[in-house]
mmCIF file of C-alpha atoms and ligand atoms in Angstrom:
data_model
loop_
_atom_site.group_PDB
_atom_site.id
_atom_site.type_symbol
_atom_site.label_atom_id
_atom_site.label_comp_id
_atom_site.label_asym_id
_atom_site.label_seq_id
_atom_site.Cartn_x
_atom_site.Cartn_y
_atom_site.Cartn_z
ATOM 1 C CA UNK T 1 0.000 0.000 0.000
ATOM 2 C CA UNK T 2 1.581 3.192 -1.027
ATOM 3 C CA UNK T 3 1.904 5.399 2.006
ATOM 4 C CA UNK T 4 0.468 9.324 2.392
ATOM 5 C CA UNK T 5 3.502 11.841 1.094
ATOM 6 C CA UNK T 6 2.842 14.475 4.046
ATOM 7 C CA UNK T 7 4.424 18.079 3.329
ATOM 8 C CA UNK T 8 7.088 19.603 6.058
ATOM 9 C CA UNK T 9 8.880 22.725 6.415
ATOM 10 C CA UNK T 10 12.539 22.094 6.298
ATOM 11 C CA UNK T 11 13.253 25.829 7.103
ATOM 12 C CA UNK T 12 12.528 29.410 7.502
ATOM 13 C CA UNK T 13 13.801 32.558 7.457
ATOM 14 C CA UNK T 14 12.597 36.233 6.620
ATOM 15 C CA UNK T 15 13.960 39.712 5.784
ATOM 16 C CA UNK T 16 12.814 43.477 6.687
ATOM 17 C CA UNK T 17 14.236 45.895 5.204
ATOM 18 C CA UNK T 18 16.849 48.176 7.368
ATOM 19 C CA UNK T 19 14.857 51.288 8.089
ATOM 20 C CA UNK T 20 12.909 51.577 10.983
ATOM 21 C CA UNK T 21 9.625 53.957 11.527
ATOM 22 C CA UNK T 22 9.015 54.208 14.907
ATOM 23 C CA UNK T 23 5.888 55.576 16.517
ATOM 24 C CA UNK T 24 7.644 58.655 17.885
ATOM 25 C CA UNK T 25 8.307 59.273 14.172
ATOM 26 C CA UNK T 26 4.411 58.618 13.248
ATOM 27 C CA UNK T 27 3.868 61.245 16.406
ATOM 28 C CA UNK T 28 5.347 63.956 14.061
ATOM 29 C CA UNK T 29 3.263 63.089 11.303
ATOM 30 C CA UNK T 30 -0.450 62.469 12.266
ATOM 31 C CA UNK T 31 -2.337 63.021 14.826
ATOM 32 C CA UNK T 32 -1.409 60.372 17.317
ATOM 33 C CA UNK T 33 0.437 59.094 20.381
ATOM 34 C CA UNK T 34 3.178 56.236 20.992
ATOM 35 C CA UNK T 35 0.036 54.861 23.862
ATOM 36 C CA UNK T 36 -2.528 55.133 21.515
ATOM 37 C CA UNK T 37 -0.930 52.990 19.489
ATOM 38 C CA UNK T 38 0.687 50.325 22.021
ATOM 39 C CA UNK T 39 -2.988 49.833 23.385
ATOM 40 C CA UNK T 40 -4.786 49.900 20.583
ATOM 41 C CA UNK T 41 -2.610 47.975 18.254
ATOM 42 C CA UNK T 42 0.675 46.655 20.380
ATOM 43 C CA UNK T 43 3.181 47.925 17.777
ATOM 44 C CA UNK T 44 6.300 50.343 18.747
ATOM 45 C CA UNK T 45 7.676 50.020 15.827
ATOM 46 C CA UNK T 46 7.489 48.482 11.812
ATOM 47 C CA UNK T 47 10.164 48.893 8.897
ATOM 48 C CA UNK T 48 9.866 50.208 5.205
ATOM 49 C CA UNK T 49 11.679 49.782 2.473
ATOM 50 C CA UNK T 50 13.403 52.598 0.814
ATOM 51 C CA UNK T 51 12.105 53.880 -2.757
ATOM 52 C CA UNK T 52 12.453 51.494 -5.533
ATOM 53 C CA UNK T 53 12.500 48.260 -3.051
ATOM 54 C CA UNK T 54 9.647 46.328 -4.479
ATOM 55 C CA UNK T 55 8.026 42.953 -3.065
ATOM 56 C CA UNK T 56 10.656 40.546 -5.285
ATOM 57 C CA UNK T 57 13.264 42.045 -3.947
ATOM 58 C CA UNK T 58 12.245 41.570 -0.092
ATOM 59 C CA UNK T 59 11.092 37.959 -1.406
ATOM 60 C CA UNK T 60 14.885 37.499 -2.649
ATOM 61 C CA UNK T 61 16.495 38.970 0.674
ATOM 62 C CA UNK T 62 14.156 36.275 2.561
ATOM 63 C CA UNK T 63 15.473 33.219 0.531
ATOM 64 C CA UNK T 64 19.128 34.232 0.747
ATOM 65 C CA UNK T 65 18.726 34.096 4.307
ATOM 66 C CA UNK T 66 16.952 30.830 3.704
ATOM 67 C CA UNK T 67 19.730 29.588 2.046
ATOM 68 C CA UNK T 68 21.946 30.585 4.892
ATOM 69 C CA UNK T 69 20.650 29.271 7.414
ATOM 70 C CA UNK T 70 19.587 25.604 5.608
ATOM 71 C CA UNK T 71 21.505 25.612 2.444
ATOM 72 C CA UNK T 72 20.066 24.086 -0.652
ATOM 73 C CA UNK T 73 20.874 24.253 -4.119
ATOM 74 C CA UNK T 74 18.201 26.660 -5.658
ATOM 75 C CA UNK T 75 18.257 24.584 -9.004
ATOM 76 C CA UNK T 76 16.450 22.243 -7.016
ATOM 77 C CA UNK T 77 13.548 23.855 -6.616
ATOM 78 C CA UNK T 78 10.922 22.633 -8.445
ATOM 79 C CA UNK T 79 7.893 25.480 -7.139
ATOM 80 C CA UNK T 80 8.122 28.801 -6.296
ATOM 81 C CA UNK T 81 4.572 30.528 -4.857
ATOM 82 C CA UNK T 82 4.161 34.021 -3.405
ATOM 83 C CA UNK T 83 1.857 35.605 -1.302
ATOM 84 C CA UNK T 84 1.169 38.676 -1.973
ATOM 85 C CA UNK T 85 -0.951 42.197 -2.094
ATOM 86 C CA UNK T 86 1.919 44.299 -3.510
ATOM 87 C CA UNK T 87 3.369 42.359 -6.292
ATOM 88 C CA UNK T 88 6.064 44.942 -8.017
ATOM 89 C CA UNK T 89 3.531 45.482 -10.980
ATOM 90 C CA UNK T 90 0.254 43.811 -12.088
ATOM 91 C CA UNK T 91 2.296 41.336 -14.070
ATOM 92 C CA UNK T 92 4.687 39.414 -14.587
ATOM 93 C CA UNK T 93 4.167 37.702 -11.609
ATOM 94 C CA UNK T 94 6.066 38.057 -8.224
ATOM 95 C CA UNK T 95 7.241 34.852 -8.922
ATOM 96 C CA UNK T 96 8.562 35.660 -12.128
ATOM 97 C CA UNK T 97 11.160 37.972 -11.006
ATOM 98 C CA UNK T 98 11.931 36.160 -7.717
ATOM 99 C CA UNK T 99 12.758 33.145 -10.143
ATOM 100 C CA UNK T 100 14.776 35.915 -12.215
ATOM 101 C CA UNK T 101 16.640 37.420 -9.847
ATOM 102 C CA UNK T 102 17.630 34.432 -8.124
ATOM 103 C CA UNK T 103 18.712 32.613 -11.755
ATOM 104 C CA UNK T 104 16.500 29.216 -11.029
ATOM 105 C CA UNK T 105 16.534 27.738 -14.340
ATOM 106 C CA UNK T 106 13.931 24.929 -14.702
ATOM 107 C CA UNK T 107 10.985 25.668 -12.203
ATOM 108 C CA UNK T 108 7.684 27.715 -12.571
ATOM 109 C CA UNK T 109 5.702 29.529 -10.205
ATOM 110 C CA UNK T 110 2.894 32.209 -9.362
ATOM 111 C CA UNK T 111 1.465 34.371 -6.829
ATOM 112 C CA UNK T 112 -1.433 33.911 -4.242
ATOM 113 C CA UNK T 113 -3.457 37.215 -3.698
ATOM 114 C CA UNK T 114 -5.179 36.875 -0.573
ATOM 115 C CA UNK T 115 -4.201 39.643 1.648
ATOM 116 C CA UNK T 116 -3.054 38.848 4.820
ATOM 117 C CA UNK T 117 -3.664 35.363 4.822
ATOM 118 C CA UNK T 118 -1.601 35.231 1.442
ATOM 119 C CA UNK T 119 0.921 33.057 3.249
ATOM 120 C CA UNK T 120 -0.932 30.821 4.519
ATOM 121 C CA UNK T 121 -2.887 30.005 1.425
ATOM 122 C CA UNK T 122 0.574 29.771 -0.329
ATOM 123 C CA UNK T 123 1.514 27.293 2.149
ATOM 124 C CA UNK T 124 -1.924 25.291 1.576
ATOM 125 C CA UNK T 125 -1.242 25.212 -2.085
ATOM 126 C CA UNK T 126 2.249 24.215 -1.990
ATOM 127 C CA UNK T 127 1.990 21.661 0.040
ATOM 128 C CA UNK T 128 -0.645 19.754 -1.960
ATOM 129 C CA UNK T 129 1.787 19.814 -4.747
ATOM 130 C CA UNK T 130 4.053 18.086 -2.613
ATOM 131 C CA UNK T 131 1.182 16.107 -1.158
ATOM 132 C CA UNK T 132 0.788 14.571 -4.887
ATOM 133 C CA UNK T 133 4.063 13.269 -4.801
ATOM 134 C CA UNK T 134 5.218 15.544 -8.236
ATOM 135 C CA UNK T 135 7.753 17.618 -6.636
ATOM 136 C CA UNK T 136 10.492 17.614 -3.657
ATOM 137 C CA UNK T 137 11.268 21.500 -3.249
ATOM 138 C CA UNK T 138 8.731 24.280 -2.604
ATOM 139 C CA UNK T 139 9.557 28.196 -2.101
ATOM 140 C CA UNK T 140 6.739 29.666 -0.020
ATOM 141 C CA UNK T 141 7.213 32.851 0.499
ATOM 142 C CA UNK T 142 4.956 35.550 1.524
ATOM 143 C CA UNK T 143 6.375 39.219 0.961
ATOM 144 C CA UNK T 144 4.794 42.927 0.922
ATOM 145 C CA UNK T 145 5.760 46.411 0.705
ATOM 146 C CA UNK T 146 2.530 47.756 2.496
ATOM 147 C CA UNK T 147 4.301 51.261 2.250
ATOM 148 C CA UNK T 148 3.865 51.079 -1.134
ATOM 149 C CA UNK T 149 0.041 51.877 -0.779
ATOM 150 C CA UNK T 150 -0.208 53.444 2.530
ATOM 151 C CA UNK T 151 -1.744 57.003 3.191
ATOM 152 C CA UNK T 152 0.615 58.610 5.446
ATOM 153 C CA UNK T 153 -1.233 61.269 6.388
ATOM 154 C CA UNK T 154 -4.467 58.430 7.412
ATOM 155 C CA UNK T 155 -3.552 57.995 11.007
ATOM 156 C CA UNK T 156 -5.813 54.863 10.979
ATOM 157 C CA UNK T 157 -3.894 53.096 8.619
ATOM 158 C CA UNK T 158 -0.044 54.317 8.477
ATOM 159 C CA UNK T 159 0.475 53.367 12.021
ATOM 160 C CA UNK T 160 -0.633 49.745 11.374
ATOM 161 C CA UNK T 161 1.629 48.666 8.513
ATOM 162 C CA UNK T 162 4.958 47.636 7.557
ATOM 163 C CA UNK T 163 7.571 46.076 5.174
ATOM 164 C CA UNK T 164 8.571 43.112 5.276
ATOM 165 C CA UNK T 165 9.080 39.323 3.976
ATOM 166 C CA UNK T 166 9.473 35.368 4.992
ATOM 167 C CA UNK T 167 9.859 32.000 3.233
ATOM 168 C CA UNK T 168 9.535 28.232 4.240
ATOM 169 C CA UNK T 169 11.057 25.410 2.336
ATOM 170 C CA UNK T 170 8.570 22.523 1.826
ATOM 171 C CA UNK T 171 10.113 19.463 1.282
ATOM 172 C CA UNK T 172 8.448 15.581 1.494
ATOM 173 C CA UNK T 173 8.225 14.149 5.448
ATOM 174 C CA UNK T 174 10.133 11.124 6.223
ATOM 175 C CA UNK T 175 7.977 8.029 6.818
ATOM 176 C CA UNK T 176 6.276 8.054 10.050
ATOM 177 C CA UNK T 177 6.651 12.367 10.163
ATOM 178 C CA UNK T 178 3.309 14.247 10.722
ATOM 179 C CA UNK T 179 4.708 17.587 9.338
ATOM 180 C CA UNK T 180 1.807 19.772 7.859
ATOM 181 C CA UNK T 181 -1.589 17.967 9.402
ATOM 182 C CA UNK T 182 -4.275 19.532 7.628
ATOM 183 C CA UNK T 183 -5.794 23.011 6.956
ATOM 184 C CA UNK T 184 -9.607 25.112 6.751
ATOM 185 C CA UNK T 185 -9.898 28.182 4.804
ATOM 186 C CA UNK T 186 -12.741 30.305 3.683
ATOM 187 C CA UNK T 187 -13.397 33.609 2.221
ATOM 188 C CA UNK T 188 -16.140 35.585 2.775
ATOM 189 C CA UNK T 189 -16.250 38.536 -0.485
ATOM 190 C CA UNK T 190 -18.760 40.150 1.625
ATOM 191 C CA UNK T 191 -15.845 41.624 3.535
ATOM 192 C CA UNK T 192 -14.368 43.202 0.360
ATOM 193 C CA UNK T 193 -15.669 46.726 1.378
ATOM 194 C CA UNK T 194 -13.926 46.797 4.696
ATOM 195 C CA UNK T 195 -10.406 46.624 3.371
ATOM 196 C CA UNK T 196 -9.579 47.049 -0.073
ATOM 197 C CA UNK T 197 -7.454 48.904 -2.303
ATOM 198 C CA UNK T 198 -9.618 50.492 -5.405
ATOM 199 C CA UNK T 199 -7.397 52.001 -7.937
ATOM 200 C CA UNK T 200 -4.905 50.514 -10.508
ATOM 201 C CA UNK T 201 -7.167 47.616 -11.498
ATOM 202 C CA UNK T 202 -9.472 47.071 -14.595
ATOM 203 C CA UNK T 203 -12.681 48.835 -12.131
ATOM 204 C CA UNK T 204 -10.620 51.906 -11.828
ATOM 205 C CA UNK T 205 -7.288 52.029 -13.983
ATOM 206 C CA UNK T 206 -4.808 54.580 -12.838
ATOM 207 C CA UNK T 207 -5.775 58.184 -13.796
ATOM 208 C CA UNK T 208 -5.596 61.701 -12.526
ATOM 209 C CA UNK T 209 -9.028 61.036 -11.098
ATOM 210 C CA UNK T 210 -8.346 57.485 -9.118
ATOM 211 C CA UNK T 211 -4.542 60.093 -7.684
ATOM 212 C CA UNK T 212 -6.815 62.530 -6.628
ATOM 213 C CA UNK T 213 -9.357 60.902 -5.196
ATOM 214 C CA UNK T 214 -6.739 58.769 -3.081
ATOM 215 C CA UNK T 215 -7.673 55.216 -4.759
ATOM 216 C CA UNK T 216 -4.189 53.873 -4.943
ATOM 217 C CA UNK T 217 -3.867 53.360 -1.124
ATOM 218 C CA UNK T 218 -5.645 50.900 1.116
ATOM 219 C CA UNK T 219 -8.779 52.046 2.697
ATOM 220 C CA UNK T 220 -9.692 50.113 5.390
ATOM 221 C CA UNK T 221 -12.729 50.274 8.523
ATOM 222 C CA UNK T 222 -10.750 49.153 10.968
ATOM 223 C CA UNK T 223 -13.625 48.463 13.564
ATOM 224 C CA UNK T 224 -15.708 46.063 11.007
ATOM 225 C CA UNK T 225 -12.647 44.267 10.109
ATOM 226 C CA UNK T 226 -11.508 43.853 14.017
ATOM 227 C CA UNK T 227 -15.114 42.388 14.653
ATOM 228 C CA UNK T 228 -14.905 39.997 11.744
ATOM 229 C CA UNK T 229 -10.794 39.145 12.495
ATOM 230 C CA UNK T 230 -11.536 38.075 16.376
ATOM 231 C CA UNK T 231 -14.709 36.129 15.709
ATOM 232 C CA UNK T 232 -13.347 34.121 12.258
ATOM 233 C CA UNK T 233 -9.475 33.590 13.888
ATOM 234 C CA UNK T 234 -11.516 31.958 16.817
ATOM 235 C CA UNK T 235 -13.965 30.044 14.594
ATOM 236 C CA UNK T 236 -11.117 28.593 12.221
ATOM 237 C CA UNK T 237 -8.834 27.121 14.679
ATOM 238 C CA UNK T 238 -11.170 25.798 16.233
ATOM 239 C CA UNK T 239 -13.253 24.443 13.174
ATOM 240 C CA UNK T 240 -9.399 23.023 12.322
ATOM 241 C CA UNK T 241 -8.680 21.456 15.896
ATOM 242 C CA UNK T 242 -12.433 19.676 16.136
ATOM 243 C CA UNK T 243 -11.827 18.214 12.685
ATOM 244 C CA UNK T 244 -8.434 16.609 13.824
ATOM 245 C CA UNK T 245 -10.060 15.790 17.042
ATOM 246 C CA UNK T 246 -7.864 18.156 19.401
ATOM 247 C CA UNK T 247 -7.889 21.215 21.455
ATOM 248 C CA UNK T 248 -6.151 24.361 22.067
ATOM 249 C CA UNK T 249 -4.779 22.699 25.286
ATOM 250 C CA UNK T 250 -2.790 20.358 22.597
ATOM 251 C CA UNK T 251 -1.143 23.127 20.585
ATOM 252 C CA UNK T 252 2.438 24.176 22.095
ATOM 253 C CA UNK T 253 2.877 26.656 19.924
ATOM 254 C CA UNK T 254 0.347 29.393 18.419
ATOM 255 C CA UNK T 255 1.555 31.647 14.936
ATOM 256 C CA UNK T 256 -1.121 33.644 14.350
ATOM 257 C CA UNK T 257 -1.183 36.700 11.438
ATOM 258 C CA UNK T 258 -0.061 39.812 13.034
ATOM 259 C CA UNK T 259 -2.673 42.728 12.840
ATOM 260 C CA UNK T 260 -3.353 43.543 15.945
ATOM 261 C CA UNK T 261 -1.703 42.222 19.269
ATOM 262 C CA UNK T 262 -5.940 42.382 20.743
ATOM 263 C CA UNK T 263 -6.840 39.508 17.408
ATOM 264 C CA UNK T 264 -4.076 37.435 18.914
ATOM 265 C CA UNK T 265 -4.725 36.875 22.499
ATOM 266 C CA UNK T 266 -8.825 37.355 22.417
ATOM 267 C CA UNK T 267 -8.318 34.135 20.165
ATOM 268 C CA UNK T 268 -5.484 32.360 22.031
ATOM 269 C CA UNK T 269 -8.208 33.360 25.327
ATOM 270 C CA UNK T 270 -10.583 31.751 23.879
ATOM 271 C CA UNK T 271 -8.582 28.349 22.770
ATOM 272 C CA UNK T 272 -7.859 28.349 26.179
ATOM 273 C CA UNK T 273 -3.765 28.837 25.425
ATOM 274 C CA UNK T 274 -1.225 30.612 28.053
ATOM 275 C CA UNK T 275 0.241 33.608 26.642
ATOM 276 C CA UNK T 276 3.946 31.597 26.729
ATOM 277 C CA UNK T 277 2.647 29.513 23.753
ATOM 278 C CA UNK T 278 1.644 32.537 21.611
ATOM 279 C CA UNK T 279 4.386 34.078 19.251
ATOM 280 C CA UNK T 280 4.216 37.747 19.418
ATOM 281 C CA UNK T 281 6.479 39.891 17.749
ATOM 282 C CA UNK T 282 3.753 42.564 16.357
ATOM 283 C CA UNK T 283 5.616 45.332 18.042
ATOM 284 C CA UNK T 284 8.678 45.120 15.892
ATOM 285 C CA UNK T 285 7.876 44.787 12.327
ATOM 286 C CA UNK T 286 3.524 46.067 12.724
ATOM 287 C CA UNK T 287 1.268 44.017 10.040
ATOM 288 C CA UNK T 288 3.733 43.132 6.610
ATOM 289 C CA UNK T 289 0.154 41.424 5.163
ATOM 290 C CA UNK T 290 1.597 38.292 3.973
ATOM 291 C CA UNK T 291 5.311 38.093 5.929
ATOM 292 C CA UNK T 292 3.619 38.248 9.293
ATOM 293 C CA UNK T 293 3.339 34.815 9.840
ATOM 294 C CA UNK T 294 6.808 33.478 8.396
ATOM 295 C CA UNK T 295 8.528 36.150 10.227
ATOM 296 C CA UNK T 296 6.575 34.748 13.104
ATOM 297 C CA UNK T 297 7.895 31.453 12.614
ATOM 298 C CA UNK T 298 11.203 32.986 12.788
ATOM 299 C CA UNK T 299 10.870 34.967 16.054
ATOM 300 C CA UNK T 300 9.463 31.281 17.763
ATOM 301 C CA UNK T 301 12.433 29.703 16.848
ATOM 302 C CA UNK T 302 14.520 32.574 18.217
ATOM 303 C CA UNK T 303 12.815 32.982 21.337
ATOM 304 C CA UNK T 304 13.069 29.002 21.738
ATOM 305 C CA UNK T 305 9.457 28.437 21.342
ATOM 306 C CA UNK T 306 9.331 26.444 18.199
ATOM 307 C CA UNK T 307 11.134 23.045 18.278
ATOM 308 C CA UNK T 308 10.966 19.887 16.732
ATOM 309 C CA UNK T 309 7.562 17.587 17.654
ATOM 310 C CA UNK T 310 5.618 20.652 18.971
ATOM 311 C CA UNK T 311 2.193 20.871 17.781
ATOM 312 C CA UNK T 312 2.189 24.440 15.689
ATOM 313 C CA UNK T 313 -1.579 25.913 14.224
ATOM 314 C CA UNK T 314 -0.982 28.865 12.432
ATOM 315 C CA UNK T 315 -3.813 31.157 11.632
ATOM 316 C CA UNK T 316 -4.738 34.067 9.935
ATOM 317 C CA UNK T 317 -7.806 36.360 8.757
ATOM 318 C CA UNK T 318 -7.588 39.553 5.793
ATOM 319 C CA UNK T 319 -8.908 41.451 3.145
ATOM 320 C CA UNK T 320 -11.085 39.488 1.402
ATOM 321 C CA UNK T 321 -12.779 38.626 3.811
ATOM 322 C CA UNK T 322 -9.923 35.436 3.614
ATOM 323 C CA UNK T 323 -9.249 33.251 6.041
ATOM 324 C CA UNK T 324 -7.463 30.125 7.617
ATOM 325 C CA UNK T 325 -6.094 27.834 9.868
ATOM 326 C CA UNK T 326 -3.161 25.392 9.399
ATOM 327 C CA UNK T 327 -1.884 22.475 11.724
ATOM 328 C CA UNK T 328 1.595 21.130 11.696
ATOM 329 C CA UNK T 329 4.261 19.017 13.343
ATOM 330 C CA UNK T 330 7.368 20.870 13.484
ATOM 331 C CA UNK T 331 10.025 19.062 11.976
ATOM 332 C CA UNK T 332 13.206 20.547 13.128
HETATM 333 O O1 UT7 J 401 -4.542 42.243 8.753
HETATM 334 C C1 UT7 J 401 -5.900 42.370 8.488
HETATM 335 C C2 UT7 J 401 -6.161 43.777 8.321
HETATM 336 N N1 UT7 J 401 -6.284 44.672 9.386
HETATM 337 C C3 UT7 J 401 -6.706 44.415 10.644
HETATM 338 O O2 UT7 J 401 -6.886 43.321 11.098
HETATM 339 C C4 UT7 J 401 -6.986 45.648 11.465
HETATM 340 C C5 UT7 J 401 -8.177 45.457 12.342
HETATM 341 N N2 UT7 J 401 -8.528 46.674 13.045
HETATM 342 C C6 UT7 J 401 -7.804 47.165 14.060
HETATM 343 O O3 UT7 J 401 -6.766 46.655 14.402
HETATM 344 C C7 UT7 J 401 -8.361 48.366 14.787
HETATM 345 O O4 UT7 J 401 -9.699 48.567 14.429
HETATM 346 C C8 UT7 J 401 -7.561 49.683 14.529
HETATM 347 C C9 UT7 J 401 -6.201 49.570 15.153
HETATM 348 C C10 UT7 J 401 -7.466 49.959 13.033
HETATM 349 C C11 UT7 J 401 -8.292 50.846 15.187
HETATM 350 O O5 UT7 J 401 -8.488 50.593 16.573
HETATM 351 P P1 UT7 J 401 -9.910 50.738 17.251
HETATM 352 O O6 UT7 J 401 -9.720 50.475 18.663
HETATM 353 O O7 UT7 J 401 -10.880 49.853 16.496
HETATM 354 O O8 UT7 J 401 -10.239 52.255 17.022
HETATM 355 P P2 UT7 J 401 -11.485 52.914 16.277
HETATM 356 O O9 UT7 J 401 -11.364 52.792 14.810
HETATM 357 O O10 UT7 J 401 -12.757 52.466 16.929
HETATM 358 O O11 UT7 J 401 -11.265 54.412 16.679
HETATM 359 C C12 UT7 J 401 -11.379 54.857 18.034
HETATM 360 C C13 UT7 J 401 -10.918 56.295 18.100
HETATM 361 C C14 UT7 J 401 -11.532 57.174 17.029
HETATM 362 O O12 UT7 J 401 -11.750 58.439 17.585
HETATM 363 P P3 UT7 J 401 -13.209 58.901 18.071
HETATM 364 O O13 UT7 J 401 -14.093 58.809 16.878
HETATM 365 O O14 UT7 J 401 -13.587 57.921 19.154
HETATM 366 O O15 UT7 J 401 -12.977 60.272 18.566
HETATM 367 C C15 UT7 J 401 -10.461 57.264 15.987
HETATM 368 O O16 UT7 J 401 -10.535 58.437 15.219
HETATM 369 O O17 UT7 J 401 -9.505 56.328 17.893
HETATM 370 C C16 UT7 J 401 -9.230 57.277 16.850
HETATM 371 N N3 UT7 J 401 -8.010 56.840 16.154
HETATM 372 C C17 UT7 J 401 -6.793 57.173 16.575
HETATM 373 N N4 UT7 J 401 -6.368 57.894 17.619
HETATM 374 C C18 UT7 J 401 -5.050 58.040 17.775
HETATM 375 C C19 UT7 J 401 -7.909 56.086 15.030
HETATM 376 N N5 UT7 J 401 -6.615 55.911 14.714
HETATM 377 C C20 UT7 J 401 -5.902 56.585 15.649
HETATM 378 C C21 UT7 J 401 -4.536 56.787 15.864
HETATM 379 N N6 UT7 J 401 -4.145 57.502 16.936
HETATM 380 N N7 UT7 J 401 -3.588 56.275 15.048
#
């Protein structure tokens, strides 16, 4: 009987670019305090990428570290997907020019849009392609330049946001290895309204208009989104733990999408998990969209909360409405 090819991450690693904004900075630009911010949000302080630094080029940064830190030969990879909301232009693809710039010769690739749970959907889709036993290497990577389309005179918005990227390696588990368990995910287009960015597409093409009227940048209601991201975080993880017959009190480690420090414990509260077993690490890099959660994974693994056999569910809710939760057994 031919055994079930499960899907593991092999390694991870992610990039910000150097320059920091902090929120005495933001202080001097809207109308808002460092408290405000800390208690409303949790953040002190996110980074963004200098003019010209596009979302392939933090993707790139991300799998050089990648590659030193687990080093693999990058003609080996057989699948490169990206998450993303800021993909350098319309097209070609994200994946395109990470495959480019990083001189991969025989592989393809293509990029996920579903705001901040881009990652995570990446993740979903490239490990069924492992799953089906075709390939051995897959680049997940999630990577945004949220500065790109941030209003930074919107004090609802710029204070939120940052730069930044991560990928994951997936590679086939060993026999007997759980590595990536299973997954839920649902959108929900209803949401659309809440957090969207309007200009630039075939709806609205670029003009002097969509400029003036401030449709390139992301418009968001921050209180209907909120609403939505603490009840559908809670509802996913635990549609995902019932399914696999578990509980919060089995998960050792929690990587949720970072958007607001609140999302993240109301739904770790309500799984019933200590704060010790939540990865928070909001207040240094804000919400990058679709780096959050491998730059999570990264910051678990620093901080000694992430090792090999621990129970991981990642989870995530964005524009969209998208959402998701993912199980795994880490596997290093
Ligand atoms: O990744 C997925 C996408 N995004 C999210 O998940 C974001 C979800 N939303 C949130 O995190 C929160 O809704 C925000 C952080 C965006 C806002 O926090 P809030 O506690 O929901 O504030 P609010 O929108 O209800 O506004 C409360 C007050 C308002 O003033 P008034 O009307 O009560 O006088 C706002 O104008 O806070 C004001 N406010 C600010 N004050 C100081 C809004 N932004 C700021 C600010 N500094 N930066």
């Amino acid at each position: 009987m031919s055994r079930r090819i499960a899907a593991k991450i092999t390694g991870v690693a992610g990039y910000v670019p150097p320059r920091v904004l902090t929120n005495a900075e933001l202080e001097k630009m809207v109308d808002t305090t460092n408290e405000w911010i800390m208690e409303r949000v949790g953040i002190r302080e996110r980074h963004i990428a200098d003019k010209g630094v596009a979302a392939s080029d933090l993707a790139v940064e991300a799998v050089k570290n990648l590659q030193a830190k687990h080093p693999f030969d990058l003609q080996t990879v057989d699948l490169i997907v990206v998450g993303t909301v800021t993909p350098d232009m319309m097209y070609p693809s994200t994946a395109c020019l990470v495959q480019h710039k990083l001189g991969i010769e025989n592989t393809w690739g293509f990029d996920v849009s579903a705001g901040c749970s881009g990652f995570l959907y990446s993740l979903n889709v490239g490990t069924k392609f492992i799953e089906s036993g075709q390939y051995k290497r897959v680049l997940v990577i999630g990577s945004d330049v949220n500065s790109s389309m941030t209003d930074f005179t919107d004090r609802a918005v710029c204070i939120i946001f940052g730069d930044g990227a991560g990928a994951v390696m997936l590679e086939p588990a060993q026999e007997g290895e759980d590595g990536i368990i299973d997954h839920v995910a649902q959108v929900e287009g209803i949401g659309g309204q809440y957090l969207y960015m309007p200009g630039g597409g075939s709806l609205h093409p670029a003009s002097h208009e969509t400029v003036e009227k401030k449709m390139h940048y992301i418009h968001q209601d921050g209180k209907n989104v909120f609403k939505y991201a603490v009840k559908k975080m809670a509802e996913m993880t635990e549609r995902v733990l019932e399914k696999n017959k578990l509980t919060g009190q089995d998960v050792d480690c929690f990587i949720a999408h970072q958007a607001n420090r609140r999302i993240i414990t109301a739904t770790a509260e309500r799984l019933g998990m200590p704060l010790e077993k939540v990865i928070i690490n909001i207040d240094r890099f804000g919400n990058t969209t679709a780096g959050t959660i491998p730059l999570a994974m990264q910051t678990a693994l620093e901080e000694k909360k992430l090792k090999e056999g621990d129970l991981v569910m990642l989870a995530a809710v964005g524009a969209g409405f998208t959402s998701g939760a993912t199980l795994l057994r880490w596997a290093y």
